[in-house]
Short mmCIF file of C-alpha atoms and ligand atoms in Angstrom, two decimals:
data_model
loop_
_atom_site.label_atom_id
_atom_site.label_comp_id
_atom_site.label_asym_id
_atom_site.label_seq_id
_atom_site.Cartn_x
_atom_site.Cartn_y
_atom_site.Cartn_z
CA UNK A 4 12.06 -10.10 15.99
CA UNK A 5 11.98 -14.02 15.23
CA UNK A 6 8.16 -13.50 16.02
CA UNK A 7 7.83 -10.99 13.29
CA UNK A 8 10.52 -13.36 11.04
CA UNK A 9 7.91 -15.95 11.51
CA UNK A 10 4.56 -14.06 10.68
CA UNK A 11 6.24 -12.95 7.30
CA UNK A 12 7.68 -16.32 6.09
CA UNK A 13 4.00 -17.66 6.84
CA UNK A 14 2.22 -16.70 3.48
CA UNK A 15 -0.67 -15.66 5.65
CA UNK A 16 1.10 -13.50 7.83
CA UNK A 17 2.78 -11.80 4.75
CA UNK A 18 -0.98 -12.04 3.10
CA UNK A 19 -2.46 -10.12 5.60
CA UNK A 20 0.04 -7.23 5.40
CA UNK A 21 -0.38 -7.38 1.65
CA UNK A 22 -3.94 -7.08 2.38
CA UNK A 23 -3.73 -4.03 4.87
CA UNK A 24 -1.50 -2.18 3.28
CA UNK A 25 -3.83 -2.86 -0.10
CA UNK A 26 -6.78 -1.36 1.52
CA UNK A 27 -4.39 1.63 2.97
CA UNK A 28 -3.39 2.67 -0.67
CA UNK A 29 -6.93 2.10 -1.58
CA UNK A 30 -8.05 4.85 0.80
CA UNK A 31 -5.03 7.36 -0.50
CA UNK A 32 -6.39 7.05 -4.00
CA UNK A 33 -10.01 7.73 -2.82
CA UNK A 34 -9.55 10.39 -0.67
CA UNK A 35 -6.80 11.68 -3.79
CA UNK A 36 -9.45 11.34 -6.66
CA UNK A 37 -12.36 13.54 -4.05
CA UNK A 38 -9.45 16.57 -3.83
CA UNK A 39 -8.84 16.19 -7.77
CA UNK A 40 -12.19 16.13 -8.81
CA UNK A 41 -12.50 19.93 -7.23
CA UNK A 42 -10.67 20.98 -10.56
CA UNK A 43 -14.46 20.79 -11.84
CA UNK A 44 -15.43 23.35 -9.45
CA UNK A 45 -12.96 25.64 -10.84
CA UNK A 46 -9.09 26.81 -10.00
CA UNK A 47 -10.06 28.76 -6.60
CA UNK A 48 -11.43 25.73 -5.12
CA UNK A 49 -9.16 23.32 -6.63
CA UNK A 50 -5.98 25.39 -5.34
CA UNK A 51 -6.90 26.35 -1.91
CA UNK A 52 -7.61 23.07 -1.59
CA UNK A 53 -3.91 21.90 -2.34
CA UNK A 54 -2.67 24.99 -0.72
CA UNK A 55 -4.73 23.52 2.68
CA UNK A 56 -2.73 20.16 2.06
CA UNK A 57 0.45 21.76 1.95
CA UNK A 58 -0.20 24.15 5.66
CA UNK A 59 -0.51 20.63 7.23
CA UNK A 60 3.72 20.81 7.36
CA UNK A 61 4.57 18.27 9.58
CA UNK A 62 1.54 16.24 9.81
CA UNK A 63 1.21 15.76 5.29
CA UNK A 64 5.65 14.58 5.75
CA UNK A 65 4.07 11.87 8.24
CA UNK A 66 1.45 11.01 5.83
CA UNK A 67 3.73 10.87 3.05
CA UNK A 68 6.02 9.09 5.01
CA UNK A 69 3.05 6.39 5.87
CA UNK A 70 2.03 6.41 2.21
CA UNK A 71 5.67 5.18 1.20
CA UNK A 72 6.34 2.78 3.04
CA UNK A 73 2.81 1.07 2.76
CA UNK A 74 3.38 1.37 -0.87
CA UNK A 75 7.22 -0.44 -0.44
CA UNK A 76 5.84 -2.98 1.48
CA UNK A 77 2.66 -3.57 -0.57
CA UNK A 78 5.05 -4.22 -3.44
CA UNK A 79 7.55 -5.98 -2.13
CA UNK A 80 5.33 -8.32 0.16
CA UNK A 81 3.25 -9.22 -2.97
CA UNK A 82 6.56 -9.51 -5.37
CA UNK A 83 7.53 -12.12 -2.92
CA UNK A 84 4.48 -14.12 -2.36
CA UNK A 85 4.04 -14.22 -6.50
CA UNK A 86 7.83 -15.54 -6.35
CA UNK A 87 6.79 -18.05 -3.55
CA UNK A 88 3.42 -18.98 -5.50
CA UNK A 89 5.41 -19.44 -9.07
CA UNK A 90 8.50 -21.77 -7.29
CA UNK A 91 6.02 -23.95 -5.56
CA UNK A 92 3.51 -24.77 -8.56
CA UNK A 93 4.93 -27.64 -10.02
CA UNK A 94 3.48 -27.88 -13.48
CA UNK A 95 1.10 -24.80 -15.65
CA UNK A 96 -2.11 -23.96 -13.50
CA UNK A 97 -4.28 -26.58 -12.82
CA UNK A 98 -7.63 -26.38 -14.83
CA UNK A 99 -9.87 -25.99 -11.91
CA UNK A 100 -7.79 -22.98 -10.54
CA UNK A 101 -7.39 -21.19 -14.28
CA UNK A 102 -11.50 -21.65 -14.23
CA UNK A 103 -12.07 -19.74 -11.31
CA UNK A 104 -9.77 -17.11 -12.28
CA UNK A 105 -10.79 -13.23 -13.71
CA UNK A 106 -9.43 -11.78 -15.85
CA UNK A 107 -8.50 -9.00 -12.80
CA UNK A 108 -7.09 -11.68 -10.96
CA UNK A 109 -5.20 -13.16 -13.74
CA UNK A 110 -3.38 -9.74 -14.47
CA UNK A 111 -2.82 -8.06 -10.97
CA UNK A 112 1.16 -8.13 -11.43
CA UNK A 113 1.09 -6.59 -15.07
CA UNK A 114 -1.62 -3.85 -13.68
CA UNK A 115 0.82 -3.65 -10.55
CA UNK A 116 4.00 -2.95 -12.76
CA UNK A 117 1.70 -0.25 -14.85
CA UNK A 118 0.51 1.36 -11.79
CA UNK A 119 4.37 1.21 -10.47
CA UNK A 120 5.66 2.50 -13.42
CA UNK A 121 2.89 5.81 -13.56
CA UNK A 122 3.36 6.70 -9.74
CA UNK A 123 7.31 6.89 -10.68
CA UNK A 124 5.94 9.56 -13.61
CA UNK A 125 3.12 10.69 -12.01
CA UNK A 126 5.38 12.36 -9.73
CA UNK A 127 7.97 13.51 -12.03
CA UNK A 128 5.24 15.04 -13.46
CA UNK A 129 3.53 17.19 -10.78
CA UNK A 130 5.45 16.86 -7.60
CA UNK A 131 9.14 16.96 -8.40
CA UNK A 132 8.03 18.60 -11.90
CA UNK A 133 10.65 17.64 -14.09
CA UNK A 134 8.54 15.77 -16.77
CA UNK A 135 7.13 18.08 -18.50
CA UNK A 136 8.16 21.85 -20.00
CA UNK A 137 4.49 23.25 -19.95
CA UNK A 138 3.74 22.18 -16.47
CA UNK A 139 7.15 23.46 -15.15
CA UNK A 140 6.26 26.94 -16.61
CA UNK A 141 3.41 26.87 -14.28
CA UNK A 142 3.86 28.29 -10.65
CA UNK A 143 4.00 25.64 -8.30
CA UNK A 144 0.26 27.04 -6.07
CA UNK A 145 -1.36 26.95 -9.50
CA UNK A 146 -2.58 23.32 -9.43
CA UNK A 147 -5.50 23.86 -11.30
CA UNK A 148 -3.01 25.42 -14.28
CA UNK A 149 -0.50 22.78 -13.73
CA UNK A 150 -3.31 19.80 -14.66
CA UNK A 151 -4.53 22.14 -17.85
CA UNK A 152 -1.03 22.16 -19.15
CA UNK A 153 -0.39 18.52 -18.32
CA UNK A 154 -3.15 17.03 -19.63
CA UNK A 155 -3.24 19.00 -22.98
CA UNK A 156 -1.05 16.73 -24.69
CA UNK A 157 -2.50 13.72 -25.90
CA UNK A 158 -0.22 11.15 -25.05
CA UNK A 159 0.13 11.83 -21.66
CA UNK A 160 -3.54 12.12 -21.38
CA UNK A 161 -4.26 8.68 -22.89
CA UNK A 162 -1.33 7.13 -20.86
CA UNK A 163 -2.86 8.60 -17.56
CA UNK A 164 -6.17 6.62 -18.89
CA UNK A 165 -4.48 3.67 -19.78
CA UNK A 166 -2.76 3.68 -15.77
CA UNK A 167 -6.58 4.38 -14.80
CA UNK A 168 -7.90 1.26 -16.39
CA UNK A 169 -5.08 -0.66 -15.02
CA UNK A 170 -5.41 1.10 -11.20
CA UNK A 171 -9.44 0.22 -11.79
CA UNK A 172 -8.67 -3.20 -12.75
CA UNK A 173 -6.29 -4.04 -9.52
CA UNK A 174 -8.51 -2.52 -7.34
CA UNK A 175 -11.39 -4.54 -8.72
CA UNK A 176 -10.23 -7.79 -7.27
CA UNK A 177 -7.59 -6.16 -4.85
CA UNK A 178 -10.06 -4.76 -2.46
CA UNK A 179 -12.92 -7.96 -2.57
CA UNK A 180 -9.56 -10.73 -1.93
CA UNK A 181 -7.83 -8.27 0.61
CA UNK A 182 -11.27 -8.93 2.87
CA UNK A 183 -10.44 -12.60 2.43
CA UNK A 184 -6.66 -12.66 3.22
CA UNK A 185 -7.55 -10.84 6.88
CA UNK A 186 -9.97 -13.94 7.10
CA UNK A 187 -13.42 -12.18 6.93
CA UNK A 188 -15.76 -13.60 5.00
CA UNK A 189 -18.96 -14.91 5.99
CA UNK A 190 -22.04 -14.85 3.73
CA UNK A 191 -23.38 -11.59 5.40
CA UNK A 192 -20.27 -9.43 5.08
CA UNK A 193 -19.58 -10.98 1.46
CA UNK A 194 -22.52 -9.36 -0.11
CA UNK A 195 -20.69 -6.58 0.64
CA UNK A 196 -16.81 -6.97 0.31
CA UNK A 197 -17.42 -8.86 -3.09
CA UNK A 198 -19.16 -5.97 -5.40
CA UNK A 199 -17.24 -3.88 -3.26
CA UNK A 200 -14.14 -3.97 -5.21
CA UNK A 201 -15.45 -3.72 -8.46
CA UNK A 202 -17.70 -0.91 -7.54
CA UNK A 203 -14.58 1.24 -6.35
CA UNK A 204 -12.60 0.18 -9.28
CA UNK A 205 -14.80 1.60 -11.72
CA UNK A 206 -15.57 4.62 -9.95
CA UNK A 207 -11.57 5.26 -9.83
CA UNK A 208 -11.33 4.26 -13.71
CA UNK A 209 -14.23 7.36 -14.42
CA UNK A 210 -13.15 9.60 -11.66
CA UNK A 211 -9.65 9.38 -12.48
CA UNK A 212 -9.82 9.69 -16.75
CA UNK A 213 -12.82 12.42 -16.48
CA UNK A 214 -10.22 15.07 -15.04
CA UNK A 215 -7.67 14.35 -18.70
CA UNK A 216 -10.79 13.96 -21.10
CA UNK A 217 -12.31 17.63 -19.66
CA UNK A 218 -9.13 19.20 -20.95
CA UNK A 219 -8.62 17.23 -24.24
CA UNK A 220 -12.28 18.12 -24.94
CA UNK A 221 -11.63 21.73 -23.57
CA UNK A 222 -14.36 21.28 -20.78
CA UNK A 223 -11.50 22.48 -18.91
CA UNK A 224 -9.58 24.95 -19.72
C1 HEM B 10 -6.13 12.09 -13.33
C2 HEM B 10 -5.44 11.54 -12.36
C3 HEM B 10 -4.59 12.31 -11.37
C4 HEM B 10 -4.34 13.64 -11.26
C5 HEM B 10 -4.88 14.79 -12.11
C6 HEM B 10 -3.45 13.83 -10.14
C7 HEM B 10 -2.94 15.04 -9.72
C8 HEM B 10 -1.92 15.23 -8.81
C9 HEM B 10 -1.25 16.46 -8.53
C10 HEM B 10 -1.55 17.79 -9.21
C11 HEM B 10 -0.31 16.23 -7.58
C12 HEM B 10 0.70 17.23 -6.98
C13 HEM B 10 0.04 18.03 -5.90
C14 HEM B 10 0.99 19.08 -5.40
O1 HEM B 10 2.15 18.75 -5.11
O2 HEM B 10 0.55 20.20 -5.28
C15 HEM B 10 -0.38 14.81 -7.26
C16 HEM B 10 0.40 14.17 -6.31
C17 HEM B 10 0.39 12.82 -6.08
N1 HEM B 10 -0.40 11.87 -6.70
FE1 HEM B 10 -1.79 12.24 -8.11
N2 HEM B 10 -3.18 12.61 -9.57
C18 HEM B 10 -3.86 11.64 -10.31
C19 HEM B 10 -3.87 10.27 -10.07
C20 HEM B 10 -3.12 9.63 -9.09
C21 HEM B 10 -3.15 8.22 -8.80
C22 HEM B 10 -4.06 7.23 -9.51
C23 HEM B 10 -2.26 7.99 -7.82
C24 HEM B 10 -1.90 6.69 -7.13
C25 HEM B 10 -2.01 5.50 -7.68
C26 HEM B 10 -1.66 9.25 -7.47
C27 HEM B 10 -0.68 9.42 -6.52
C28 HEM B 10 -0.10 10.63 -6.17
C29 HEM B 10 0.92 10.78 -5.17
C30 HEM B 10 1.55 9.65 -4.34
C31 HEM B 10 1.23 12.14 -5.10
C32 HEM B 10 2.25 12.82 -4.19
C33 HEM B 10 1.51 13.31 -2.97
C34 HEM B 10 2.36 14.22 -2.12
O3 HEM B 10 3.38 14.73 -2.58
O4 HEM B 10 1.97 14.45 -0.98
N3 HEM B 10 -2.20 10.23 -8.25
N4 HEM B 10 -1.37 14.22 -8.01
#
């Protein structure tokens, strides 16, 4: 127990779990945005896909399980450390540090809070269903439907896009740093880990605001 009190109050110990639990949520939202993108393959394959999810029983409750409390830590770890960070700078950023900065770097706890903020609607909307009267009016196996009637209105459609360009953004510089929190980098592997991020970030953004913008445009219907 003091062992594990120790590893946390280290800001490299707590880095590291940052960092794993960074690249967990990462792989959710992949393997999420390959099962979504079935909806352009029509409702069959889009809804015995979800309906396969949902036979797992007792195995998706330990994956959801996992899922929330990577997520819990993730933000809380990070909250922290930015706390930590904030106390112990004693004047504005220095100019060398502000320099090296991105603009993805510079903004990972506003894109945080927006990604917090539409996972706590995101799931109002389709799991617990309580978000949203046209969804709700959908049968609960009718996945495919349910996204067709969420997505028709505008302004949830261009807030799910404007989540997406925030998710695309974190993951941009989340996924290249979390490689250099668990301490690998080496020239080699850095060719890799640094486009890395970027590359999955943008995929997510287009993956991610395709499925809305085929309904608004009625590609989907
Ligand atoms: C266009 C974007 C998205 C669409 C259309 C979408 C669609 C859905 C749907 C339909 C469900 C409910 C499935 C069911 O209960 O049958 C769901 C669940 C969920 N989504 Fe998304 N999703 C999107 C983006 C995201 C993103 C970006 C995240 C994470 C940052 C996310 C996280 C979750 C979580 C945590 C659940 C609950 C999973 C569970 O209950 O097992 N989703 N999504």
């Amino acid at each position: 127990m003091a062992l594990c009190d120790r590893f946390l109050k280290n800001g490299v110990g707590a880095k590291a779990i940052v960092a794993v639990t960074g690249l967990m949520l990462s792989g959710f939202v992949v393997s999420h945005l390959t099962g979504n993108l079935l909806v352009f393959a029509g409702p069959e394959a889009l809804n015995k896909y979800a309906a396969g999810l949902k036979s797992l029983g007792g195995l998706l409750w330990i994956a959801r399980g996992g899922l929330l409390l990577a997520f819990i830590t993730h933000l809380g770890l990070a909250a922290k450390l930015n706390l930590q960070n904030k106390a112990a700078r004693p004047s504005k950023y220095q100019f060398a540090a502000t320099m090296k900065a991105t603009f993805a770097s510079r903004t990972m706890v506003h894109t945080g809070l927006l990604i917090l903020t539409f996972v706590l609607f995101h799931l109002a909307h389709y799991t617990f269903r309580v978000a949203c009267a046209e969804v709700n009016a959908v049968p609960a196996e009718d996945v495919y439907g349910m996204m067709v009637a969420g997505f028709s209105s505008v302004g949830v459609s261009f807030f799910y896009i404007l989540a997406m360009a925030a998710l695309g953004l974190h993951l941009s510089h989340g996924i290249s740093s979390a490689f250099q929190s668990l301490g690998l980098y080496n020239p080699n592997l850095n060719r890799l880990t640094r486009p890395l991020g970027p590359a999955v970030g943008l995929l997510v953004f287009l993956g991610f605001s395709s499925i809305p913008l085929a309904v608004l445009s009625g590609c989907i219907k």
